[in-house]
PDB file of C-alpha atoms in Angstrom:
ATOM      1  CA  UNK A   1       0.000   0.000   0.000  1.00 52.00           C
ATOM      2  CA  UNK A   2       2.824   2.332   1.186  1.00 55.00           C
ATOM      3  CA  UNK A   3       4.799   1.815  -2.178  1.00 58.00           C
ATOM      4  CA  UNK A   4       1.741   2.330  -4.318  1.00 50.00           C
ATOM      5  CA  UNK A   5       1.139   5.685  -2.688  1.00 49.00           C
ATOM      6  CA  UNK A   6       5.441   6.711  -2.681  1.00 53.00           C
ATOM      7  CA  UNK A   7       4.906   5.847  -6.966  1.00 59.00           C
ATOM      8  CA  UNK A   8       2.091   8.230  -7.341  1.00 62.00           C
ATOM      9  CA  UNK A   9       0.594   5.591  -9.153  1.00 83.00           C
ATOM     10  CA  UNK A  10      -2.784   7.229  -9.404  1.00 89.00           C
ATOM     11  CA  UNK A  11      -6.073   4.615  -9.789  1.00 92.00           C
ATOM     12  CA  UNK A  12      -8.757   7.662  -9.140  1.00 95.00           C
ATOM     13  CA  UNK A  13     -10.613   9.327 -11.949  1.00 95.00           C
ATOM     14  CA  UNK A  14     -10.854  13.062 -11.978  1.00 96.00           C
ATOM     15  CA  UNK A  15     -14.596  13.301 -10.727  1.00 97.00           C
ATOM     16  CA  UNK A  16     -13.710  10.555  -8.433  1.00 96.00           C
ATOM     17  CA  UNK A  17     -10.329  12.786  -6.552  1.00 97.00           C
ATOM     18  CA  UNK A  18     -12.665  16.082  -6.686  1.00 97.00           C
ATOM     19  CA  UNK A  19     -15.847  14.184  -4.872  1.00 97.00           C
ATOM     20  CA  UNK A  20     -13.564  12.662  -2.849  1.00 97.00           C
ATOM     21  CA  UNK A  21     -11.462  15.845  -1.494  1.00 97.00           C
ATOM     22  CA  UNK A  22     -14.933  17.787  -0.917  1.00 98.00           C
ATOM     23  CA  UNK A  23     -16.385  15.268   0.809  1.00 98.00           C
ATOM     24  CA  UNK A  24     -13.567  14.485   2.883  1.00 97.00           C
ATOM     25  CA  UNK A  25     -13.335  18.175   3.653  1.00 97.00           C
ATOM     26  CA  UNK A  26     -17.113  18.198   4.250  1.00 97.00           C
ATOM     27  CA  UNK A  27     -16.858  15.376   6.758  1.00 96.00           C
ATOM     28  CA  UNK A  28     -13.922  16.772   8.979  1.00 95.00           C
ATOM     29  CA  UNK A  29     -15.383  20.458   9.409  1.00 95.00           C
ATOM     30  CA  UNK A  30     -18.780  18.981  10.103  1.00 94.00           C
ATOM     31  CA  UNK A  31     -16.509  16.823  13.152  1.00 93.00           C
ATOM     32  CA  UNK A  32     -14.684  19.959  13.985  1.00 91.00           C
ATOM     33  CA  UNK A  33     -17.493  21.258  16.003  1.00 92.00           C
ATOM     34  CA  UNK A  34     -18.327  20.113  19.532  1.00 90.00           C
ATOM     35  CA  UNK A  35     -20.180  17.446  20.040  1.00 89.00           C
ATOM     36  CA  UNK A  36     -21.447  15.474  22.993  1.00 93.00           C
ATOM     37  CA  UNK A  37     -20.020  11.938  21.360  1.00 93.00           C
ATOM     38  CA  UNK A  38     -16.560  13.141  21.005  1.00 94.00           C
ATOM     39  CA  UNK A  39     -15.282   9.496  19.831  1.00 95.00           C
ATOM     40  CA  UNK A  40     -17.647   9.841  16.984  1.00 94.00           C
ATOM     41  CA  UNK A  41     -16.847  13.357  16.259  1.00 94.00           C
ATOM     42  CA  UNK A  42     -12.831  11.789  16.358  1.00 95.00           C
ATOM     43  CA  UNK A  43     -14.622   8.631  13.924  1.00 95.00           C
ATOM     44  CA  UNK A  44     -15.436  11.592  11.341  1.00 95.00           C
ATOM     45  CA  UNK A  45     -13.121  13.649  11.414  1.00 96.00           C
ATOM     46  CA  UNK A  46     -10.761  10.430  10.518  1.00 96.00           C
ATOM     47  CA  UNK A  47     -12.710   9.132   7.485  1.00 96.00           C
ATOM     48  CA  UNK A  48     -12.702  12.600   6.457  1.00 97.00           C
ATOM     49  CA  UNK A  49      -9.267  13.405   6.562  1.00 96.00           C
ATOM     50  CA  UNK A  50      -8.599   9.605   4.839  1.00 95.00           C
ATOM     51  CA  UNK A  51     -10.862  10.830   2.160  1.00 96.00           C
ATOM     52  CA  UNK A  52      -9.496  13.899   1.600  1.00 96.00           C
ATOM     53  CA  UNK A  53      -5.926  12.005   0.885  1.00 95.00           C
ATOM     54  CA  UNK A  54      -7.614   9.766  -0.963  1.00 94.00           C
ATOM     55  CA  UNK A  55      -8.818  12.634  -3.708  1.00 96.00           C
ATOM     56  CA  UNK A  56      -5.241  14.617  -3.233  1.00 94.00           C
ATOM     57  CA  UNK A  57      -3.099  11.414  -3.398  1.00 92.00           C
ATOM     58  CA  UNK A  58      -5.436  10.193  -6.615  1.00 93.00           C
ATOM     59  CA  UNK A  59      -4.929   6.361  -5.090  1.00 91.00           C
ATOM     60  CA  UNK A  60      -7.638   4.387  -3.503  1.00 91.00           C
ATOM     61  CA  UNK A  61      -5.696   0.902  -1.874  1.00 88.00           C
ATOM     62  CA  UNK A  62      -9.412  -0.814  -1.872  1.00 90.00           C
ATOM     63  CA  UNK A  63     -10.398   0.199  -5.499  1.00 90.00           C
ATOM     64  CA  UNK A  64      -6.758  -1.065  -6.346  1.00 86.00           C
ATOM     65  CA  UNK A  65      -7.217  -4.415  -4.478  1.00 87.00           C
ATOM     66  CA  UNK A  66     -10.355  -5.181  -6.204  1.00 90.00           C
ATOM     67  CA  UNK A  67      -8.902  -4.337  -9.821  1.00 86.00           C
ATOM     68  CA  UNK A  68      -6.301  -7.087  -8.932  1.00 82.00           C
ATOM     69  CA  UNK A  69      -8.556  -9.744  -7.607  1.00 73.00           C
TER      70      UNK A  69
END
């Protein structure tokens, strides 16, 4: 996983990155703000922020997984 990522080897269409990094973005403002549940606000802000790399990076380690099975 860690290799694919270092190679820039990019598995992510255009629309895919762009929905990706605003979503991701989305998610981790909406868990910036308090919250009573704060280990679900820390759950969000996570998956956001792995999103977000997800769309910048242009590599998705699932999508690639299932392409090679």
């Amino acid at each position: 996983m860690a290799r694919d990522i270092v190679s820039l080897h990019t598995n992510l269409t255009t629309t895919e990155r762009a929905v990706s990094v605003v979503l991701g973005l989305g998610l981790a403002a909406v868990a910036a703000q308090p919250r009573p549940n704060k280990l679900l606000s820390l759950a969000a802000l996570v998956a956001g922020a792995a999103l977000a790399m997800r769309g910048a990076t242009g590599h998705c380690s699932m999508k690639a997984a299932l392409q090679h099975a």
